[in-house]
Short mmCIF file of C-alpha atoms in Angstrom, two decimals:
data_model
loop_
_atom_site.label_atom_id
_atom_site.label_comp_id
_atom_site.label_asym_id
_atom_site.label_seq_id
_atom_site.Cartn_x
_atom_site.Cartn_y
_atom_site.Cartn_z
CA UNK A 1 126.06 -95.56 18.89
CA UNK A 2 124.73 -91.86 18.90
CA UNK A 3 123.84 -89.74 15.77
CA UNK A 4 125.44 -86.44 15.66
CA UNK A 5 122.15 -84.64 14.86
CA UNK A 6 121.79 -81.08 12.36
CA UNK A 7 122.00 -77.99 14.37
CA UNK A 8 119.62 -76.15 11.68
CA UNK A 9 119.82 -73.57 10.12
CA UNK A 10 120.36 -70.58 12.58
CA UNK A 11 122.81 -72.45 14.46
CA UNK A 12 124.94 -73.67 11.26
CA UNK A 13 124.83 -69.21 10.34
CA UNK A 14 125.69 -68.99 13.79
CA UNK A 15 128.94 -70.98 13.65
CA UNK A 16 130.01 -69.28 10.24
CA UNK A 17 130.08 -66.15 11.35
CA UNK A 18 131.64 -66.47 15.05
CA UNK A 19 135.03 -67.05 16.12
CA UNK A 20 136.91 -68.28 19.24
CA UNK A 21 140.15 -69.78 20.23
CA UNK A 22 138.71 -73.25 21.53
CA UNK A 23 140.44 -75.65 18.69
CA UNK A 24 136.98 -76.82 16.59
CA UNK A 25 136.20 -75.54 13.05
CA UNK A 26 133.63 -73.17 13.03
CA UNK A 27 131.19 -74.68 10.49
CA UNK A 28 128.12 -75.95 9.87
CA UNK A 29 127.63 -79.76 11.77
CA UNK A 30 126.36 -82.23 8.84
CA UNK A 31 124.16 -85.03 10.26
CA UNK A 32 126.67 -87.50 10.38
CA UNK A 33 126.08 -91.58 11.29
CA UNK A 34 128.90 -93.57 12.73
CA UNK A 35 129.78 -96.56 10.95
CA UNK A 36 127.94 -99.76 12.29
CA UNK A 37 129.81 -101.56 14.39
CA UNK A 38 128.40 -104.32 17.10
CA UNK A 39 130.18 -103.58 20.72
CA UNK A 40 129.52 -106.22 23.38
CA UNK A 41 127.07 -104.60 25.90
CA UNK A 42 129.19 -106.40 28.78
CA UNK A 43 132.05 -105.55 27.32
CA UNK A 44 134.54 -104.79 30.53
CA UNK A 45 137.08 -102.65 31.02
CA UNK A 46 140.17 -102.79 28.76
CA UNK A 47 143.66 -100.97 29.83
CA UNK A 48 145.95 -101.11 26.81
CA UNK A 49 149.82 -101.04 28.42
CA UNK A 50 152.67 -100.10 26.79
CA UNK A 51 156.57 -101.32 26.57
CA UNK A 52 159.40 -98.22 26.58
CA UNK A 53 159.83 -99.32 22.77
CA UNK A 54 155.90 -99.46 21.68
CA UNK A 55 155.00 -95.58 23.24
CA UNK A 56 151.19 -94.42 23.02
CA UNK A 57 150.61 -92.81 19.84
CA UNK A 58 148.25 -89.28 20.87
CA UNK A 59 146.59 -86.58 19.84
CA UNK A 60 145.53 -83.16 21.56
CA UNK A 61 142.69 -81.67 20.46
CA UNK A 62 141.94 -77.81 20.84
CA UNK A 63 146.14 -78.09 21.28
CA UNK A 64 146.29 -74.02 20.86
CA UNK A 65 144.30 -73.08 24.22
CA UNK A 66 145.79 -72.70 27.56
CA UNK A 67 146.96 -76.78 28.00
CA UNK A 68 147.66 -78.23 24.79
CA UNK A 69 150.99 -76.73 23.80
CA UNK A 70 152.98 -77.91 27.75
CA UNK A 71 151.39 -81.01 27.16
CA UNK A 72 152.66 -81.98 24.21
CA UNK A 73 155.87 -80.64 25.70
CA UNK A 74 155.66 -82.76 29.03
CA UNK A 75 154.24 -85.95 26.31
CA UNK A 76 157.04 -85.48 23.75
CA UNK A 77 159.96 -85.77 26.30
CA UNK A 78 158.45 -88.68 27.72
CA UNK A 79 157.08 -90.96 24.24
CA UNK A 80 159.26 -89.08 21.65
CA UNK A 81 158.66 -86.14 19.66
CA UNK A 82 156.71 -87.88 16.59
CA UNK A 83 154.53 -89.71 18.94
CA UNK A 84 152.33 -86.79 19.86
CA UNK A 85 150.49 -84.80 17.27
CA UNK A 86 149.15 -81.82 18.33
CA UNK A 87 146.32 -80.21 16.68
CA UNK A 88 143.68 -77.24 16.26
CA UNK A 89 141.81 -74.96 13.35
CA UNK A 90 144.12 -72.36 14.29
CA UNK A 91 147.75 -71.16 12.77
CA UNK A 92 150.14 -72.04 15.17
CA UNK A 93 153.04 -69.71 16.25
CA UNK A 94 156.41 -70.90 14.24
CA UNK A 95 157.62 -72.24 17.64
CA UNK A 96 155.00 -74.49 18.32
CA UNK A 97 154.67 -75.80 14.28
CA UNK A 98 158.06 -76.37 14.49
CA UNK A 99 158.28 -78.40 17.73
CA UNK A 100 156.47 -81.08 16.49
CA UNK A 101 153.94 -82.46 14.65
CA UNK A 102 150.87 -80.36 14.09
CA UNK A 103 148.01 -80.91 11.91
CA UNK A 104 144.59 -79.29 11.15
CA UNK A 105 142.08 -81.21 13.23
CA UNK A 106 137.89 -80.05 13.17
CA UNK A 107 136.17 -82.13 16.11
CA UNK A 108 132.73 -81.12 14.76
CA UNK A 109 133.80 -82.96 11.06
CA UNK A 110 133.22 -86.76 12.34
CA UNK A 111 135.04 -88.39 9.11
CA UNK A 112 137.96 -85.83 8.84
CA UNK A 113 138.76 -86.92 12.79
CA UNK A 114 138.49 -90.62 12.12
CA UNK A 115 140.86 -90.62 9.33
CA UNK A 116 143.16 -88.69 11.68
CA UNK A 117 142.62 -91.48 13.93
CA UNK A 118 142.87 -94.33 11.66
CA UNK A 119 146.08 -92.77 9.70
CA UNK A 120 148.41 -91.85 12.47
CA UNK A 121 147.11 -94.92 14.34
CA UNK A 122 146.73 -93.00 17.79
CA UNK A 123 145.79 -94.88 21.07
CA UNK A 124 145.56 -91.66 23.41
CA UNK A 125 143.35 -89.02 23.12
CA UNK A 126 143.45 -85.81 24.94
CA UNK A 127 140.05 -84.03 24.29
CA UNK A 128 140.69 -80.61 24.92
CA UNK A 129 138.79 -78.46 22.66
CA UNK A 130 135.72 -76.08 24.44
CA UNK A 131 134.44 -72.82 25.23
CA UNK A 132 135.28 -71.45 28.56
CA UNK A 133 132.31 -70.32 31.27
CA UNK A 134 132.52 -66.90 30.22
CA UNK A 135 132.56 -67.39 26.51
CA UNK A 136 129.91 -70.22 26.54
CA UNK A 137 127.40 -67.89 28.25
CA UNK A 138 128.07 -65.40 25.77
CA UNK A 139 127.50 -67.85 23.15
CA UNK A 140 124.86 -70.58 23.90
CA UNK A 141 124.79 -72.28 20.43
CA UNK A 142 128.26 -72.15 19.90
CA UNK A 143 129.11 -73.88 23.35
CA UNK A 144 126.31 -76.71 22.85
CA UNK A 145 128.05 -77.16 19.34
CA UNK A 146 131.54 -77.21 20.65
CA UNK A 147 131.15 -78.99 24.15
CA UNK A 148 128.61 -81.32 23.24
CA UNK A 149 128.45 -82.09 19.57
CA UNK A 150 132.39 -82.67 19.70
CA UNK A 151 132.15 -84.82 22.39
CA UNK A 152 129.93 -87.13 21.18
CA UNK A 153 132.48 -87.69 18.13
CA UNK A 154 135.18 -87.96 19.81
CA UNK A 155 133.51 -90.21 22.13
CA UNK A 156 132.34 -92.59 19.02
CA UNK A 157 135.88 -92.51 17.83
CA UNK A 158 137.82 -93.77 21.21
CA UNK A 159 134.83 -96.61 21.80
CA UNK A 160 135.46 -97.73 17.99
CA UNK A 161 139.09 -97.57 18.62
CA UNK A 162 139.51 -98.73 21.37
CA UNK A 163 141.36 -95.25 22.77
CA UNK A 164 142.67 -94.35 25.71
CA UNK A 165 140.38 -91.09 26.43
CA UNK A 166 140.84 -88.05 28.52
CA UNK A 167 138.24 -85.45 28.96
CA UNK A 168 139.17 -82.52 31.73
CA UNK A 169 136.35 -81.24 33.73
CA UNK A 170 136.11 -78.29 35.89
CA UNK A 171 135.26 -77.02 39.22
CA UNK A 172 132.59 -75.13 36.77
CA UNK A 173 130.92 -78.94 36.90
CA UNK A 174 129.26 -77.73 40.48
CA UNK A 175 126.65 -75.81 41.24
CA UNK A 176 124.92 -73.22 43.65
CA UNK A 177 123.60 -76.61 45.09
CA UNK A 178 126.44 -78.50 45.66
CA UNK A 179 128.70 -78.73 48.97
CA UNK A 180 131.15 -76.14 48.49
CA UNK A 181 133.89 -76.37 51.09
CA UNK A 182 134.88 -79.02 50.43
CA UNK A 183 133.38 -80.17 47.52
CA UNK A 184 133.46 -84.14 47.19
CA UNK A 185 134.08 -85.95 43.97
CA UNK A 186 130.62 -87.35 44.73
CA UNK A 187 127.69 -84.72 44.88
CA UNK A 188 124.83 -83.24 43.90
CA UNK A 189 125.85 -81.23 40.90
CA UNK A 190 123.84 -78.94 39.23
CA UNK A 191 125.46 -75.98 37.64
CA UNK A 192 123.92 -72.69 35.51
CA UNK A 193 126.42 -72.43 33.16
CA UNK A 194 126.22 -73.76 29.27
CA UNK A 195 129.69 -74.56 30.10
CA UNK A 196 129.11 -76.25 33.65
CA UNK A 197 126.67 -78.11 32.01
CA UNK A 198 128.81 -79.65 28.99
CA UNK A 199 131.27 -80.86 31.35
CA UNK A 200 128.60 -82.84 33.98
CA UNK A 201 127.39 -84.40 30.34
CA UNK A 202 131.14 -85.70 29.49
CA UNK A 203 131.51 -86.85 32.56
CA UNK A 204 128.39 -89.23 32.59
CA UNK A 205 128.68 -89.76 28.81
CA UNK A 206 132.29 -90.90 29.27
CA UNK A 207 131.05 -93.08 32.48
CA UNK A 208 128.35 -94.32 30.44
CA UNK A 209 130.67 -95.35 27.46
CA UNK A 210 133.66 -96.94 29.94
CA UNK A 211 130.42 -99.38 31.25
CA UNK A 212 128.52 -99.98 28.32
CA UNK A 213 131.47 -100.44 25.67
CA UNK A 214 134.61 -100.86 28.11
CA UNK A 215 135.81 -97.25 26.83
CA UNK A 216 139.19 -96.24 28.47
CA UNK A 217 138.06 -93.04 29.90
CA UNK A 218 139.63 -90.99 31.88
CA UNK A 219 138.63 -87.47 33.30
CA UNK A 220 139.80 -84.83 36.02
CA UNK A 221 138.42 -82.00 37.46
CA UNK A 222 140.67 -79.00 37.12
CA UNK A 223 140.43 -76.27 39.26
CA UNK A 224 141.64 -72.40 37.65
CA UNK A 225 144.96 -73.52 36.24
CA UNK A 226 147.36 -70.34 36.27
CA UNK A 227 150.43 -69.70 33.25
CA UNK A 228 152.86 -67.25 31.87
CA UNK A 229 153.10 -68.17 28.57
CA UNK A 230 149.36 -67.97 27.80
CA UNK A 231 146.85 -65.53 27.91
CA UNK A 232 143.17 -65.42 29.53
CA UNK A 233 140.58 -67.42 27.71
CA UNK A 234 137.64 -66.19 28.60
CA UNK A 235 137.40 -68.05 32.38
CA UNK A 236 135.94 -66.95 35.22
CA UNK A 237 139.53 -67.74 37.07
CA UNK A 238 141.57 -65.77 34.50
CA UNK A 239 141.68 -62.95 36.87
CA UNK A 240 144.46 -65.13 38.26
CA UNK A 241 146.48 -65.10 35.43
CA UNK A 242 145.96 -61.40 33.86
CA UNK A 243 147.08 -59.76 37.29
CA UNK A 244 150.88 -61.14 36.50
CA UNK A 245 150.62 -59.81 33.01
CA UNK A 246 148.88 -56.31 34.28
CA UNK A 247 151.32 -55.93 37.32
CA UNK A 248 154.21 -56.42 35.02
CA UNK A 249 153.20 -54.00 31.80
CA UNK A 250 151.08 -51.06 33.44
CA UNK A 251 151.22 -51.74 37.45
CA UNK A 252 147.77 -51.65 37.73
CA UNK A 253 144.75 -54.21 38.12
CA UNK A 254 140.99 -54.40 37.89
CA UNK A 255 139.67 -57.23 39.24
CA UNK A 256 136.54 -58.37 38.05
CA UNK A 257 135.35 -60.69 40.91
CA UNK A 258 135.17 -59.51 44.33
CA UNK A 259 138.01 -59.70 46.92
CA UNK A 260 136.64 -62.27 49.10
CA UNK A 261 135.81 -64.65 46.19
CA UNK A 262 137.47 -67.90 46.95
CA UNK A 263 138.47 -70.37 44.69
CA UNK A 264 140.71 -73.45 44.16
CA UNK A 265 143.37 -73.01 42.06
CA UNK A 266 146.53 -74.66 40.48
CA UNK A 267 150.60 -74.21 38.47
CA UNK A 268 150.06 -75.17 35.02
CA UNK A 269 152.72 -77.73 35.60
CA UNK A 270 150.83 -79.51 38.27
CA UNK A 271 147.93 -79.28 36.55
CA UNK A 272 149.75 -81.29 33.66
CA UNK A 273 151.50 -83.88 35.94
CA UNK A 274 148.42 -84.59 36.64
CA UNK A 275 146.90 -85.19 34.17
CA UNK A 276 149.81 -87.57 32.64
CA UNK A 277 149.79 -89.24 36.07
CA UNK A 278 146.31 -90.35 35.64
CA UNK A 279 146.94 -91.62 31.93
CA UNK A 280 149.39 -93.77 33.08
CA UNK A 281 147.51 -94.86 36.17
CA UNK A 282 146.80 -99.04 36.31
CA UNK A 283 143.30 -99.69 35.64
CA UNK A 284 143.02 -101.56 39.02
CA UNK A 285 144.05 -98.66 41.14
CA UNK A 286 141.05 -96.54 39.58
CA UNK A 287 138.00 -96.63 41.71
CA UNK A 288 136.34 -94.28 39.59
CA UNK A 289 136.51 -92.42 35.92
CA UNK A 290 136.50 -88.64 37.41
CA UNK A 291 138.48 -87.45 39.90
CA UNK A 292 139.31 -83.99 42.06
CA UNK A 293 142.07 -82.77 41.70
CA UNK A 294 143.41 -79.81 44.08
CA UNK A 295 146.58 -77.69 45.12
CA UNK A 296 145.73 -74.39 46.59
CA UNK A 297 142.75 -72.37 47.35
CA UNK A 298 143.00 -68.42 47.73
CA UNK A 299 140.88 -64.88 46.93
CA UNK A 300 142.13 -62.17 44.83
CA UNK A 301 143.04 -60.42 47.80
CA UNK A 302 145.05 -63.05 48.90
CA UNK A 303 146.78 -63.20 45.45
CA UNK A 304 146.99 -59.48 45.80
CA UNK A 305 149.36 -59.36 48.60
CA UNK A 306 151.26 -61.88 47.10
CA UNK A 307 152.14 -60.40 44.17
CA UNK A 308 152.95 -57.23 45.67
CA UNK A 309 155.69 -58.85 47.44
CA UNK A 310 157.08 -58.56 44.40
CA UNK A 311 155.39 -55.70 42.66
CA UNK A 312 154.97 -53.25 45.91
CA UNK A 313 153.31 -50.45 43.72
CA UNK A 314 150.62 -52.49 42.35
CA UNK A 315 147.69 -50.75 42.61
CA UNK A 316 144.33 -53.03 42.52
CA UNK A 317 140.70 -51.73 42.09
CA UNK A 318 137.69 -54.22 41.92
CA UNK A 319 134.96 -53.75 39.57
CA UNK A 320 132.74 -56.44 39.58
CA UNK A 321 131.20 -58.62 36.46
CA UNK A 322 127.95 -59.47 38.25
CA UNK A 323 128.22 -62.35 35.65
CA UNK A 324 131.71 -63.88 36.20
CA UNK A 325 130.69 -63.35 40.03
CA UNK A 326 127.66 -65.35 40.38
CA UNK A 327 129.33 -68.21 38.13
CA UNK A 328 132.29 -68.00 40.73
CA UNK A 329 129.96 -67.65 43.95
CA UNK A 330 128.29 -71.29 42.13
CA UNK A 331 131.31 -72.87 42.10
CA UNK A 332 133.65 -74.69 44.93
CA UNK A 333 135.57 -72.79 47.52
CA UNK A 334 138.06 -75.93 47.67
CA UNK A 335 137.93 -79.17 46.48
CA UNK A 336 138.20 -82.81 48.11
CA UNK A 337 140.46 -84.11 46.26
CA UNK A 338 141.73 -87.26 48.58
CA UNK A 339 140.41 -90.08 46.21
CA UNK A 340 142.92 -89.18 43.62
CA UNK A 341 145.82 -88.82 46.56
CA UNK A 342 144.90 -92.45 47.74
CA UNK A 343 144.22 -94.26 44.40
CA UNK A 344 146.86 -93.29 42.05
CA UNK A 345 149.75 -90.98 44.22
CA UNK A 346 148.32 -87.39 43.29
CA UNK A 347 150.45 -84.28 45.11
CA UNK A 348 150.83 -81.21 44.27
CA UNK A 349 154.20 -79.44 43.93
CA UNK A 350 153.10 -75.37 43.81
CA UNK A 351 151.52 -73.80 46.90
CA UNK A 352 150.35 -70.03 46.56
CA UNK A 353 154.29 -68.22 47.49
CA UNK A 354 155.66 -71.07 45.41
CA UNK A 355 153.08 -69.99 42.38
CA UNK A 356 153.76 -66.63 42.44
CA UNK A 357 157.29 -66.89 42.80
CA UNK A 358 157.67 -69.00 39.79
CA UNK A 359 155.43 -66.65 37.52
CA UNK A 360 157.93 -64.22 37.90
CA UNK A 361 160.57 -66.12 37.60
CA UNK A 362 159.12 -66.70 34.13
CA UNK A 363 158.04 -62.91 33.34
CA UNK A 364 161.08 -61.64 35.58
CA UNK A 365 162.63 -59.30 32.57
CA UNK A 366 160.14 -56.72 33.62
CA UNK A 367 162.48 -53.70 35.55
CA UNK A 368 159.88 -53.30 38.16
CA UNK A 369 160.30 -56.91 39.15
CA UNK A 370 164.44 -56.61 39.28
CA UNK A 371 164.02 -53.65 41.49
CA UNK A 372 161.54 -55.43 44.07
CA UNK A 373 164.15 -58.07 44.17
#
């Protein structure tokens, strides 16, 4: 199995002296060797099922970013409450530590995971610890540390294990190159972002591992995923998110992308249906490890005129960040997502009204909103 390899010295300073909210520890990466282990190279696939009384036992990682905390919502009301560990590097808010288990999890410290692993004998995995498009560009090292690095021990991990694995991709996974309305789950896909880039690499890496060691994995391709009760992370799609929090505290917007920028995007709790619906999936109905997923596709314009249905005052100016706009001119209009619809049941719930009408149902205290009502 792989070596995590030394970053050296500049990139070990590097990750002392940064900080970001993407669930890793921000230390130096000790060349680390997994334990020996011999894995059949024909080994096939192997779908571990479970009985209502013997749940999956999981762990999030990177549990404190924009996913981790309604997953282990949606997970704990379906498996029980002690059956899902959440976990980061981060504090986490009373209401989360207090919802369930949490525990201090570094994906870039190989042993400290494994015994995390080993001790709380978890069969599910839900890899979501990274650095957004944005951030990642900002911070080359730090992505390739976080993204990559971390990967490759969680990948170890699940193989040894024998985990169920789930990595999300992105529509950040495509490139300039790449078919872009509709974009296929099958493609050429070469994208110019550090983060772009990670993601293609976990997607063949997890591939790789499901055919050479019969690793469980599982991976979808999210498009922007919009919520109320977290705040932008540093994504190119975030604009879709901060104009609900802007419209509702000042009544104002600046919109970083232009108007006409289309992009697919998708409710939080879609997003996280789907992403249980594929863990649960039957290995036979799987024709592939990464899928598509899609629910609506719209501009900030579009958006615009939606929220203002609700906020009719907003006022919106666009000032473009010619660096968030050429990731999101490399990236899908709207994706293809009829493989997952076919094999496993996917459909959405949340169209664009039915978005924006449930964001303010959730941020509705605001008095502008209860006098546009």
């Amino acid at each position: 199995m792989p070596i995590v390899r030394n970053l050296g010295r500049a990139a070990s300073q590097l990750l002392q002296s940064s900080g970001c909210g993407c669930g890793v520890s921000l230390v130096p990466v000790r060349a680390i060797g997994v334990s020996p282990r011999q894995v059949a190279s024909d080994a096939s696939f192997h779908s571990v099922t479970f009985s209502e009384s013997d749940h999956p036992r999981v762990l999030i990682t990177g549990g404190l970013g924009q996913l981790g905390v309604g997953l282990a919502k949606l997970l704990r009301k379906r498996f029980g409450k002690n059956n899902v560990i959440l976990s980061d590097i981060r504090k986490p808010a009373d209401n989360v530590f207090y919802s369930g288990p949490f525990i201090f999890a570094d994906i870039l410290d190989y042993k400290n995971l494994r015994e995390i692993v080993v001790n709380n004998r978890i069969t599910w995995l839900f890899h979501y610890s990274a650095l957004l498009s944005a951030v990642g560009e900002a911070n080359v090292p730090l992505a390739r540390a976080v993204n990559i690095t971390g990967l490759h021990n969680v990948l170890d991990i699940a193989a040894e294990h024998n985990l169920r694995l789930f990595v999300p991709s992105t529509i950040g996974a495509f490139g300039p190159t790449s078919p872009r309305d509709p974009t296929p789950d099958l493609c050429i896909q070469r994208p110019r972002t550090i983060y772009g880039v990670s993601k293609v690499h976990a997607e063949l890496m997890g591939e790789y591992y499901h055919y050479r060691y019969g690793l469980d994995f599982r991976c979808l391709r999210y498009p922007g995923i919009i919520s109320a009760d977290s705040q932008p992370g540093g994504g190119t799609t975030d604009y879709a998110v901060k104009i609900f929090h802007d419209a509702m505290k000042t009544g104002k917007f600046k919109c970083y992308l232009r108007p006409d920028t289309r992009l697919p995007m998708m409710y939080i709790d879609d997003c996280l249906k789907a992403t249980l619906e594929i863990m649960e999936a039957p290995a036979e109905a799987l024709t592939m490890r990464t899928y598509n997923i899609n629910a609506m596709s719209f501009t900030p314009e579009e958006l615009a005129q939606e929220v203002q249905k609700y906020v009719p005052e907003l006022q919106i100016t666009y000032s473009v960040d010619q660096v968030r706009q050429a990731i999101a001119d490399s990236w899908p209009m709207n994706f293809d997502d009829s493989n997952a619809r076919r094999d496993w049941g996917w459909k959405h719930d949340y169209d664009l009204p039915e978005l924006v009408t449930t964001m303010f149902s959730y941020l509705g205290s605001d008095s502008r909103i209860a006098q546009a009502n």
